[in-house]
Amino acid sequence: MPNSHPIEPSAAWTELAVTDADWDAASPELLSNMLSQLVLIRAFEEFVLELAAEGLVHGPAHSSIGQEGGAVGSCIALTSQDTVNGSHRGHHQFLAKVLTHLRPEGIELTKPVPDDVREALLRTLREICGLDEGLSHGRGGSMHLQWHDAGAIGTNAIVGGGVPLAAGSAWAHRHAGTDAVTVTYFGDGAVNIGSVLETFNLAAAWSLPVCFFVENNQYAVSTHVSEVTGEPRLSGRGPGFGIRSWRVDGMDPLAVHLAMREALEHMRSGNGPTLIEADVYRYFHQNGPFPGSAFRYRTKEEEQQWRRRDPLDTTARHLVRRGILTLEDVADSRQRAKALMVELGDVILESRPGGKAKERRIRPVEWPDPGFVDEGVRGDLSELAGITFTDLDDHPGPIRESKFIEAVARVMARRMETDSRIVVLGEDVHRLNGGTNGATRGLKERFGDRVLGTPISENAFAGLGGGMAMDGRFRPVVEFMYADFMWVAADQIFNQIGKARHMFGGTGKVPFVLRSKVAMGTGYGSQHSMDPAGILATAPGWRIVAPSTPFDYVGLMNTALACDDPVVVLEHVDLYNSVGPDAPGDYDHYLPVGKAAVRRSGAALTIITYLAMTQHVLNAVDEVGVDAEVIDLRWLDRASLDWETIAASVRKTNTVLIAEQGARGTSYGGWLADEIQRRHFDWLDAPVERVTGGEASPSISKVLERAAFAGTEEVAAKLRQIAEV
């Protein structure tokens, strides 16, 4: 008979509960502070629901009423240096962190609320209502609340989307030499999402000081937690990843507080991440002022059972029982908080002219200017003001031929040598003599823990890099081994990193560089061969560079690393072993943003291209003998495209061909052709012509793969066709 024995996880998993003795041992100051935050947050949330019922909140109003105990009990233990982010249902998390930052000693609700607290509540209310003087000028609204000074780094509308970003914040805390921690709040729905579980693993592997705080409010919209998992005790996820975990009654703020204190001791001692599951209950439906029972997915009896455990009432009861406050004090504090919210409402609201009795509207002066709509999608590049830019024609040093891949590794080494903020991370970047293509050769040996080999989890490590960038103390360079892997990390790339600056008001910085390669022709098939330029060009927030020579790679990478916007640096495997012009030994030169290169002058035809296709185009032009002007774009994003060079060429040749390797469906040239025809219609003698690959992605078969993408042969054929017209 085989022998069986139970296996115990290495990380402890405990349930923490408190008694009246624990409440008696708690200081009056702590309990009074808890109550003041609970009262203010409850009054704030009730007022938001009142506005939502009147149609004065545009978009969702995800109420946290009933869940305040988890946020207050945990945040009240934090410092201003600690950071938090949260979910779409994040008003209570945000406000608890802000109130603790502003008044760590507490707020006496028997006295007038301090001006700084009043102003914070007003700015938050304005943001939820989408108003100009809100925290992000109304762009974030209810689901995107951020105030960096308070350590509130952003609530998030994507379920689980903020969790990888929180890991990046925690990494920054640790590597900056502080004992600060990050708390990331999410719910029972997010705990089963891939990005969250990936981040559990990454945080545990790297011992990051991040607390995964699960607000288990029992329902994902209308679906009960027991319906979607075989283990509804969600804190059980933690030990499976080696994470110290607690389960606690989230309706009991003191129990949450004591669990958080234990978690903080664990994290501040350098023992890695923690997980706290707080069982809470949202009194209302997913969105709006109606209870869940109104939608028949739960009963009124269930709701009443949870309401009898209300965290505000529980805290007040113990304060009264201990003689710290009277029932009248509690009632008076709640009334003061309600009156405060009415006062704040009067600042932004007025009677609707010609409306019904008591009908209100937002004061027109409160709305943002519609002209502000696109400001801050990217920065103004003022951070580059002190840089001297040079190109091949005005570079002061010698120019010689060198190997492309050597430029890739050497410029990164040079920048890491001169800028200690730069951190490189990705799969195998620390091994194999520089990763799979030698692009990071020698970096691990020289820069140690600034070169991080990651698990195979693009969502987690891309988001972690995003969190590092938004923290501001580091400049991450993330490598995706193949461009196709951006789909695995699409939420972090498009919804988080790309949108963050604009979404949170347009002033934040996101100094993030993403390196990835196009691998057409390598036999790696449909899922490792895409050219992502056409997709990335549709994404707001990103800048895109596509270097085709060693000189360009150095100059463009240096500029990307100096830029405070997220930048994708596209590489092509065909270029790695190619040779081209370079400034040997000079890895400190910069190419300007938005400047294309004219690789060949001509008068009969303008050919616009980029990356490895540039050489194919030049070869085809020589083969056919056409008098073509060849423009290598270098910068591909809409904000950085060199329209001046394109316009000058179009006015000279009156004919345009856009040539690219990739598939027709995800083509970069589609939008570019449309834009050229709109801008320069009067200068064109014919519609813009295009060369692309086919509809299908490249296959494994050598013959089918070659048939799927474009090269010299296809460009030459198109040139001959144009010449015959």
XYZ file of C-alpha atoms in Angstrom, residues 248-519:
272
model
C -11.171 38.387 8.926
C -14.672 39.760 9.501
C -14.628 42.923 7.399
C -17.703 44.254 9.166
C -15.514 44.563 12.284
C -13.077 47.470 11.724
C -10.925 46.548 14.721
C -10.462 42.980 13.529
C -9.378 44.301 10.137
C -7.033 46.755 11.806
C -5.337 44.097 13.908
C -4.937 41.814 10.906
C -3.426 44.682 8.931
C -0.979 45.443 11.728
C 0.224 41.853 11.615
C 0.498 42.055 7.837
C 2.440 45.314 8.035
C 4.928 43.819 10.474
C 5.427 40.893 8.088
C 5.968 43.156 5.054
C 8.056 45.859 6.712
C 10.352 43.127 8.032
C 11.156 42.089 4.487
C 9.166 38.851 4.505
C 7.281 39.456 1.276
C 3.636 39.886 0.339
C 0.522 39.267 2.389
C -3.134 38.593 1.655
C -6.107 39.662 3.770
C -9.627 38.527 2.964
C -12.257 40.706 4.615
C -15.829 39.425 4.449
C -17.969 42.508 3.793
C -21.326 43.298 2.242
C -22.481 45.999 -0.151
C -25.902 47.141 0.935
C -26.869 48.318 -2.531
C -26.836 46.840 -6.013
C -23.724 46.889 -8.194
C -24.519 50.459 -9.203
C -27.054 52.996 -8.009
C -29.344 53.560 -5.026
C -31.365 50.319 -5.023
C -30.684 47.227 -2.886
C -29.732 43.930 -4.475
C -33.044 42.448 -3.398
C -34.792 44.801 -5.803
C -33.190 42.770 -8.599
C -34.147 39.435 -6.974
C -30.709 37.867 -6.703
C -30.767 38.073 -2.915
C -33.407 38.428 -0.230
C -34.362 41.275 2.041
C -33.773 38.938 4.985
C -30.166 38.378 3.945
C -29.627 42.108 3.612
C -31.081 42.764 7.055
C -28.827 40.134 8.619
C -25.746 41.886 7.279
C -27.054 45.348 8.178
C -27.331 44.243 11.790
C -23.527 43.903 11.722
C -22.981 47.395 10.319
C -19.329 48.518 10.882
C -20.300 52.063 11.854
C -22.860 50.865 14.393
C -20.438 48.276 15.767
C -17.711 50.858 16.347
C -20.142 53.372 17.851
C -21.561 50.752 20.174
C -18.157 49.945 21.675
C -17.301 53.635 22.075
C -20.556 54.180 23.943
C -20.133 50.992 25.982
C -16.695 52.157 27.127
C -17.967 55.626 27.997
C -15.764 57.339 25.414
C -18.785 58.812 23.611
C -22.479 59.088 24.316
C -25.309 58.095 22.018
C -25.948 61.806 21.571
C -22.334 62.345 20.511
C -22.655 59.649 17.859
C -25.951 60.992 16.568
C -24.574 64.532 16.518
C -21.451 63.438 14.578
C -23.576 61.730 11.956
C -25.810 64.755 11.614
C -22.775 67.064 11.295
C -21.375 64.858 8.531
C -24.670 64.917 6.641
C -24.863 68.699 6.998
C -21.300 68.998 5.708
C -22.184 67.078 2.567
C -25.206 69.309 1.996
C -22.887 72.328 2.260
C -20.460 70.800 -0.238
C -23.346 69.996 -2.549
C -24.429 73.618 -2.468
C -21.005 74.593 -3.830
C -21.489 72.634 -7.067
C -25.295 72.558 -7.404
C -28.035 75.065 -8.084
C -31.763 74.993 -8.722
C -32.583 74.075 -12.304
C -33.941 77.153 -14.061
C -37.538 76.483 -15.067
C -37.396 73.084 -13.417
C -39.658 71.413 -10.900
C -39.556 72.199 -7.202
C -36.267 71.021 -5.631
C -34.918 69.979 -9.053
C -31.179 70.671 -9.202
C -28.407 70.799 -11.745
C -24.631 71.132 -11.793
C -23.600 74.788 -11.854
C -22.433 75.439 -15.443
C -19.198 77.038 -14.237
C -18.163 73.691 -12.724
C -17.916 71.808 -16.045
C -14.550 71.404 -17.788
C -13.907 73.219 -21.056
C -14.663 70.841 -23.960
C -11.410 72.021 -25.534
C -9.585 70.141 -22.761
C -10.745 66.798 -24.169
C -7.448 65.683 -25.766
C -4.971 67.545 -23.587
C -2.568 65.267 -21.785
C -2.998 62.173 -23.957
C 0.765 62.498 -24.174
C 3.104 64.980 -22.564
C 4.476 68.171 -24.100
C 8.040 66.777 -24.273
C 9.361 69.626 -22.131
C 11.538 67.046 -20.382
C 13.631 66.896 -23.576
C 14.276 70.657 -23.658
C 17.915 70.460 -22.551
C 18.942 67.697 -24.963
C 21.078 68.313 -28.055
C 19.803 66.276 -30.993
C 21.989 65.148 -33.878
C 21.382 63.103 -37.011
C 23.686 61.411 -39.490
C 24.198 64.593 -41.475
C 25.258 66.718 -38.504
C 26.770 64.242 -36.062
C 30.191 65.586 -35.006
C 31.930 62.209 -34.767
C 32.928 59.566 -37.322
C 30.284 57.301 -38.877
C 31.141 53.673 -39.652
C 29.291 50.452 -40.310
C 28.500 48.247 -37.305
C 26.221 45.386 -36.315
C 22.680 46.305 -35.265
C 22.413 43.942 -32.268
C 25.606 45.331 -30.763
C 24.060 48.790 -30.712
C 21.005 47.422 -28.896
C 22.996 46.001 -25.974
C 25.572 48.771 -25.794
C 23.214 51.725 -25.678
C 21.240 50.095 -22.871
C 24.448 49.469 -20.938
C 25.456 53.091 -21.419
C 22.135 54.449 -20.203
C 22.069 52.131 -17.187
C 25.572 53.296 -16.394
C 24.557 56.952 -16.409
C 21.006 56.673 -15.049
C 20.451 54.509 -11.975
C 16.680 54.761 -12.418
C 16.647 52.453 -15.442
C 15.548 48.877 -14.748
C 15.296 46.116 -17.365
C 12.809 43.268 -16.990
C 11.458 40.465 -19.108
C 11.691 36.757 -19.782
C 15.304 35.482 -19.894
C 16.825 38.966 -20.110
C 19.224 37.917 -17.334
C 20.432 34.694 -18.976
C 21.521 33.208 -22.319
C 24.225 35.848 -22.802
C 21.705 38.613 -23.252
C 18.339 36.965 -23.720
C 17.191 35.093 -26.783
C 18.823 37.542 -29.210
C 21.691 39.027 -27.207
C 19.905 42.347 -26.742
C 20.720 42.512 -23.008
C 24.224 41.018 -23.228
C 26.379 41.866 -20.224
C 23.720 43.822 -18.352
C 23.036 41.341 -15.545
C 26.716 41.032 -14.719
C 27.141 44.798 -14.506
C 23.855 45.941 -13.014
C 22.674 43.061 -10.831
C 19.188 43.510 -9.424
C 18.345 46.166 -12.014
C 18.087 43.377 -14.598
C 15.130 41.174 -13.685
C 14.301 37.857 -15.274
C 10.552 37.429 -14.963
C 8.108 34.525 -14.891
C 6.194 33.894 -18.110
C 3.441 36.305 -17.167
C 3.333 39.329 -19.457
C 0.243 40.788 -17.803
C 1.925 40.833 -14.402
C 5.376 42.077 -15.345
C 4.119 44.647 -17.865
C 1.788 46.005 -15.196
C 4.535 45.873 -12.598
C 6.670 47.959 -14.932
C 3.758 50.348 -15.362
C 3.472 50.710 -11.597
C 7.202 51.398 -11.340
C 6.940 54.082 -14.021
C 3.940 55.798 -12.430
C 5.733 55.782 -9.080
C 8.276 58.134 -10.651
C 11.485 56.888 -9.037
C 12.393 54.391 -11.769
C 12.309 54.118 -15.561
C 11.472 50.520 -16.507
C 12.408 48.920 -19.817
C 10.141 45.921 -20.358
C 10.874 43.329 -23.025
C 8.230 41.222 -24.723
C 10.046 38.364 -26.411
C 7.624 38.589 -29.361
C 5.274 41.410 -30.291
C 2.282 39.026 -30.378
C 2.560 38.714 -26.604
C 1.100 42.187 -26.236
C -2.313 40.531 -26.579
C -1.626 38.567 -23.387
C -0.939 41.870 -21.609
C -3.473 43.946 -23.537
C -5.201 45.373 -20.463
C -1.952 46.652 -18.990
C -0.637 47.986 -22.303
C -3.784 49.662 -23.613
C -6.122 50.264 -20.645
C -3.574 51.016 -17.948
C -0.181 52.273 -19.113
C -1.386 53.949 -22.298
C -4.369 55.729 -20.752
C -3.013 56.593 -17.302
C -1.634 60.065 -17.988
C -4.797 61.332 -19.693
C -7.264 59.475 -17.464
C -5.851 60.964 -14.277
C -5.842 64.554 -15.493
C -2.994 64.795 -17.990
C -0.162 65.816 -15.681
C 1.233 62.496 -14.480
C 4.331 60.922 -15.987
C 4.631 57.373 -17.315
C 8.313 56.891 -18.287
C 7.935 53.346 -19.579
C 9.781 51.753 -22.512
C 8.499 48.550 -24.093
C 10.926 46.681 -26.349
C 9.555 44.021 -28.651
C 10.518 42.347 -31.888
C 8.858 41.517 -35.179
C 9.836 37.971 -36.167
